[in-house]
Short mmCIF file of C-alpha atoms in Angstrom, two decimals:
data_model
loop_
_atom_site.label_atom_id
_atom_site.label_comp_id
_atom_site.label_asym_id
_atom_site.label_seq_id
_atom_site.Cartn_x
_atom_site.Cartn_y
_atom_site.Cartn_z
CA UNK A 1 -6.33 -6.01 -20.12
CA UNK A 2 -10.01 -6.71 -20.72
CA UNK A 3 -10.53 -3.15 -21.98
CA UNK A 4 -7.60 -3.37 -24.42
CA UNK A 5 -8.73 -6.80 -25.61
CA UNK A 6 -12.19 -5.38 -26.33
CA UNK A 7 -10.83 -2.35 -28.20
CA UNK A 8 -7.82 -3.68 -30.12
CA UNK A 9 -7.87 -6.47 -32.69
CA UNK A 10 -5.29 -9.24 -32.10
CA UNK A 11 -1.94 -8.35 -33.65
CA UNK A 12 -2.96 -4.76 -34.45
CA UNK A 13 0.24 -2.89 -33.57
CA UNK A 14 -0.68 0.13 -35.69
CA UNK A 15 -3.53 1.25 -33.43
CA UNK A 16 -2.12 0.32 -30.03
CA UNK A 17 0.72 2.16 -28.28
CA UNK A 18 2.09 1.95 -24.76
CA UNK A 19 4.24 4.27 -22.63
CA UNK A 20 5.73 3.37 -19.26
CA UNK A 21 7.70 5.24 -16.61
CA UNK A 22 8.20 8.74 -15.25
CA UNK A 23 10.26 9.76 -18.29
CA UNK A 24 7.17 9.56 -20.52
CA UNK A 25 6.98 12.62 -22.76
CA UNK A 26 3.48 14.08 -22.76
CA UNK A 27 4.05 15.58 -26.24
CA UNK A 28 4.58 12.08 -27.66
CA UNK A 29 1.44 10.80 -25.93
CA UNK A 30 -0.74 13.64 -27.22
CA UNK A 31 0.78 13.39 -30.71
CA UNK A 32 -0.41 9.78 -30.92
CA UNK A 33 -3.73 10.55 -29.25
CA UNK A 34 -4.66 13.08 -31.96
CA UNK A 35 -3.55 10.74 -34.79
CA UNK A 36 -6.47 9.08 -36.57
CA UNK A 37 -6.67 5.27 -36.24
CA UNK A 38 -5.58 3.25 -39.27
CA UNK A 39 -8.47 1.19 -40.69
CA UNK A 40 -9.96 0.75 -37.22
CA UNK A 41 -12.67 2.37 -35.13
CA UNK A 42 -10.39 3.46 -32.29
CA UNK A 43 -6.75 4.08 -31.47
CA UNK A 44 -5.72 2.93 -27.97
CA UNK A 45 -2.87 4.53 -26.02
CA UNK A 46 -1.90 3.07 -22.64
CA UNK A 47 0.29 5.09 -20.25
CA UNK A 48 1.55 3.40 -17.06
CA UNK A 49 3.27 4.92 -13.99
CA UNK A 50 4.02 8.17 -15.77
CA UNK A 51 3.50 10.38 -12.69
CA UNK A 52 1.95 12.93 -15.08
CA UNK A 53 -0.84 13.56 -12.58
CA UNK A 54 1.74 14.72 -10.04
CA UNK A 55 3.29 17.23 -12.45
CA UNK A 56 2.04 20.52 -13.83
CA UNK A 57 1.11 20.03 -17.49
CA UNK A 58 -1.24 22.45 -19.26
CA UNK A 59 -0.94 20.37 -22.43
CA UNK A 60 -2.33 17.23 -20.77
CA UNK A 61 -5.08 19.14 -18.96
CA UNK A 62 -6.17 20.85 -22.17
CA UNK A 63 -6.22 17.54 -24.05
CA UNK A 64 -8.31 15.84 -21.34
CA UNK A 65 -10.76 18.77 -21.39
CA UNK A 66 -11.18 18.31 -25.14
CA UNK A 67 -10.10 14.74 -26.04
CA UNK A 68 -10.06 13.10 -29.45
CA UNK A 69 -13.19 11.02 -30.03
CA UNK A 70 -11.14 8.56 -32.11
CA UNK A 71 -8.71 7.65 -29.31
CA UNK A 72 -9.06 5.81 -26.03
CA UNK A 73 -6.30 7.14 -23.77
CA UNK A 74 -5.75 5.03 -20.64
CA UNK A 75 -3.63 6.12 -17.67
CA UNK A 76 -2.71 3.58 -15.01
CA UNK A 77 -1.11 5.41 -12.10
CA UNK A 78 -0.15 4.31 -8.60
CA UNK A 79 -0.17 7.85 -7.17
CA UNK A 80 -1.95 11.03 -8.19
CA UNK A 81 -2.24 14.56 -6.81
CA UNK A 82 -5.91 15.32 -6.27
CA UNK A 83 -5.20 19.03 -6.76
CA UNK A 84 -3.45 18.50 -10.09
CA UNK A 85 -5.24 20.31 -12.94
CA UNK A 86 -5.05 17.28 -15.26
CA UNK A 87 -6.44 14.98 -12.58
CA UNK A 88 -9.27 17.40 -11.82
CA UNK A 89 -10.09 17.52 -15.53
CA UNK A 90 -10.19 13.72 -15.75
CA UNK A 91 -12.26 13.42 -12.58
CA UNK A 92 -14.62 16.15 -13.73
CA UNK A 93 -15.20 14.26 -16.95
CA UNK A 94 -16.14 11.13 -15.02
CA UNK A 95 -13.18 9.15 -16.27
CA UNK A 96 -11.50 8.15 -12.98
CA UNK A 97 -11.70 4.66 -11.50
CA UNK A 98 -10.03 3.90 -8.18
CA UNK A 99 -8.92 0.27 -8.09
CA UNK A 100 -8.89 -0.63 -4.41
CA UNK A 101 -8.40 -3.96 -2.70
CA UNK A 102 -11.64 -5.88 -2.31
CA UNK A 103 -13.27 -5.57 1.11
CA UNK A 104 -12.29 -8.80 2.99
CA UNK A 105 -15.79 -8.91 4.53
CA UNK A 106 -17.27 -9.25 1.04
CA UNK A 107 -14.79 -11.93 -0.05
CA UNK A 108 -16.93 -14.97 0.93
CA UNK A 109 -19.80 -13.61 -1.18
CA UNK A 110 -17.45 -13.06 -4.12
CA UNK A 111 -16.12 -16.65 -3.86
CA UNK A 112 -19.67 -18.07 -3.70
CA UNK A 113 -20.60 -16.04 -6.81
CA UNK A 114 -17.48 -17.37 -8.56
CA UNK A 115 -18.69 -20.95 -7.94
CA UNK A 116 -22.19 -20.00 -9.11
CA UNK A 117 -20.68 -18.83 -12.40
CA UNK A 118 -19.71 -22.48 -13.00
CA UNK A 119 -23.17 -23.70 -11.96
CA UNK A 120 -21.92 -25.00 -8.60
CA UNK A 121 -23.32 -24.59 -5.10
CA UNK A 122 -20.89 -24.27 -2.19
CA UNK A 123 -21.42 -24.41 1.55
CA UNK A 124 -20.53 -21.40 3.68
CA UNK A 125 -18.06 -23.46 5.70
CA UNK A 126 -16.32 -24.61 2.49
CA UNK A 127 -15.97 -20.98 1.36
CA UNK A 128 -14.46 -19.99 4.73
CA UNK A 129 -12.10 -22.97 4.61
CA UNK A 130 -11.02 -22.09 1.06
CA UNK A 131 -10.16 -18.51 2.07
CA UNK A 132 -8.37 -19.76 5.20
CA UNK A 133 -6.21 -22.15 3.18
CA UNK A 134 -5.63 -20.14 -0.01
CA UNK A 135 -5.48 -16.62 1.43
CA UNK A 136 -7.29 -13.48 0.28
CA UNK A 137 -5.62 -12.92 -3.10
CA UNK A 138 -8.49 -12.94 -5.61
CA UNK A 139 -6.44 -14.32 -8.52
CA UNK A 140 -5.35 -17.28 -6.38
CA UNK A 141 -8.90 -17.85 -5.13
CA UNK A 142 -10.25 -17.79 -8.69
CA UNK A 143 -7.68 -20.43 -9.71
CA UNK A 144 -8.59 -22.59 -6.72
CA UNK A 145 -12.31 -22.29 -7.53
CA UNK A 146 -11.61 -23.42 -11.10
CA UNK A 147 -9.55 -26.35 -9.77
CA UNK A 148 -12.31 -27.43 -7.38
CA UNK A 149 -14.94 -27.20 -10.13
CA UNK A 150 -12.84 -29.52 -12.29
CA UNK A 151 -12.34 -31.89 -9.35
CA UNK A 152 -16.05 -32.30 -8.45
CA UNK A 153 -16.98 -32.83 -12.11
CA UNK A 154 -20.72 -33.31 -12.62
CA UNK A 155 -21.49 -33.04 -8.92
CA UNK A 156 -23.41 -29.85 -8.15
CA UNK A 157 -22.13 -29.19 -4.63
CA UNK A 158 -18.64 -28.32 -3.32
CA UNK A 159 -17.96 -29.23 0.32
CA UNK A 160 -15.32 -28.97 3.07
CA UNK A 161 -13.76 -32.34 2.20
CA UNK A 162 -13.19 -31.22 -1.40
CA UNK A 163 -11.37 -28.11 -0.21
CA UNK A 164 -9.24 -30.09 2.26
CA UNK A 165 -8.21 -32.54 -0.48
CA UNK A 166 -7.52 -30.06 -3.27
CA UNK A 167 -6.42 -26.75 -1.75
CA UNK A 168 -2.96 -26.48 -0.21
CA UNK A 169 -2.38 -23.81 2.37
CA UNK A 170 -0.83 -20.56 1.19
CA UNK A 171 2.50 -20.23 3.08
CA UNK A 172 1.97 -16.59 4.04
CA UNK A 173 -1.65 -17.19 5.08
CA UNK A 174 -0.60 -20.22 7.12
CA UNK A 175 2.23 -18.34 8.84
CA UNK A 176 -0.19 -15.57 9.75
CA UNK A 177 -2.57 -18.15 11.27
CA UNK A 178 0.37 -19.82 13.00
CA UNK A 179 1.47 -16.52 14.58
CA UNK A 180 -2.12 -15.98 15.75
CA UNK A 181 -2.08 -19.45 17.33
CA UNK A 182 1.25 -18.68 19.07
CA UNK A 183 -0.07 -15.36 20.41
CA UNK A 184 -3.23 -17.14 21.62
CA UNK A 185 -0.99 -19.84 23.18
CA UNK A 186 -2.66 -22.58 21.10
CA UNK A 187 0.45 -24.73 20.88
CA UNK A 188 -1.20 -27.79 19.29
CA UNK A 189 -2.73 -25.68 16.49
CA UNK A 190 0.53 -23.80 15.89
CA UNK A 191 2.54 -27.03 15.61
CA UNK A 192 -0.13 -28.57 13.38
CA UNK A 193 0.05 -25.59 11.00
CA UNK A 194 3.85 -25.86 10.99
CA UNK A 195 3.74 -29.52 9.93
CA UNK A 196 1.09 -28.67 7.32
CA UNK A 197 3.60 -26.30 5.73
CA UNK A 198 6.42 -28.83 5.91
CA UNK A 199 4.24 -31.46 4.23
CA UNK A 200 3.66 -28.94 1.44
CA UNK A 201 7.42 -28.89 0.72
CA UNK A 202 7.98 -25.53 2.40
CA UNK A 203 11.53 -24.93 3.58
CA UNK A 204 11.95 -24.61 7.39
CA UNK A 205 14.23 -21.61 6.71
CA UNK A 206 11.55 -20.03 4.51
CA UNK A 207 8.95 -20.57 7.23
CA UNK A 208 11.28 -19.00 9.78
CA UNK A 209 11.84 -15.91 7.63
CA UNK A 210 8.06 -15.49 7.17
CA UNK A 211 7.51 -15.80 10.94
CA UNK A 212 10.22 -13.20 11.57
CA UNK A 213 8.61 -10.87 9.04
CA UNK A 214 5.21 -11.16 10.74
CA UNK A 215 6.65 -10.48 14.19
CA UNK A 216 8.60 -7.48 12.84
CA UNK A 217 5.33 -6.08 11.47
CA UNK A 218 3.63 -6.66 14.84
CA UNK A 219 6.50 -4.88 16.65
CA UNK A 220 6.34 -1.92 14.26
CA UNK A 221 2.56 -1.63 14.76
CA UNK A 222 2.98 -1.85 18.55
CA UNK A 223 5.71 0.81 18.48
CA UNK A 224 3.65 3.15 16.30
CA UNK A 225 0.58 2.68 18.53
#
């Protein structure tokens, strides 16, 4: 989204095209890619989930080996075949970016940097508490950081009490912690987490289904091990 925003002027539908799905026709994509942009520096073509890097396509490989300098062609694919000629051409040109989940061990540092961006200092325990309550989804964490920054106002520091007051527990994260407490036979902690979820307007039936899901995952892992 940031790349497209940087390359395409708002409302410019003449120089931005998008294809989506496995029925994408590579001839149509290349036809647009070799078309000169209209009163703009670049034409942008976005192709999502086309599975073209799992198929044999000399046309795509040849285009990638000699692309138009007037077009930015973006492929967003969930799966690729590393031995595919087109993929090898893209990788050889240095155009491939693998978007992986952020390393959980690095998450506290990322959260602290997010606070620093707003000119705020945050204690290590507050960062850990924020991740414990909000979960590891980076979009959610970014929203919670923004909320906490607004809450503390002119104050420079963000502390545990601020997190406790402003950040509600993520249901899935809380259930995971609750299951851990059950497995560790920490009954008081498990019951406390359960009432935390109820106070956050979570449905008892919803909580039950999440607990069942977690135990099913544990059973599958145990069986596979």
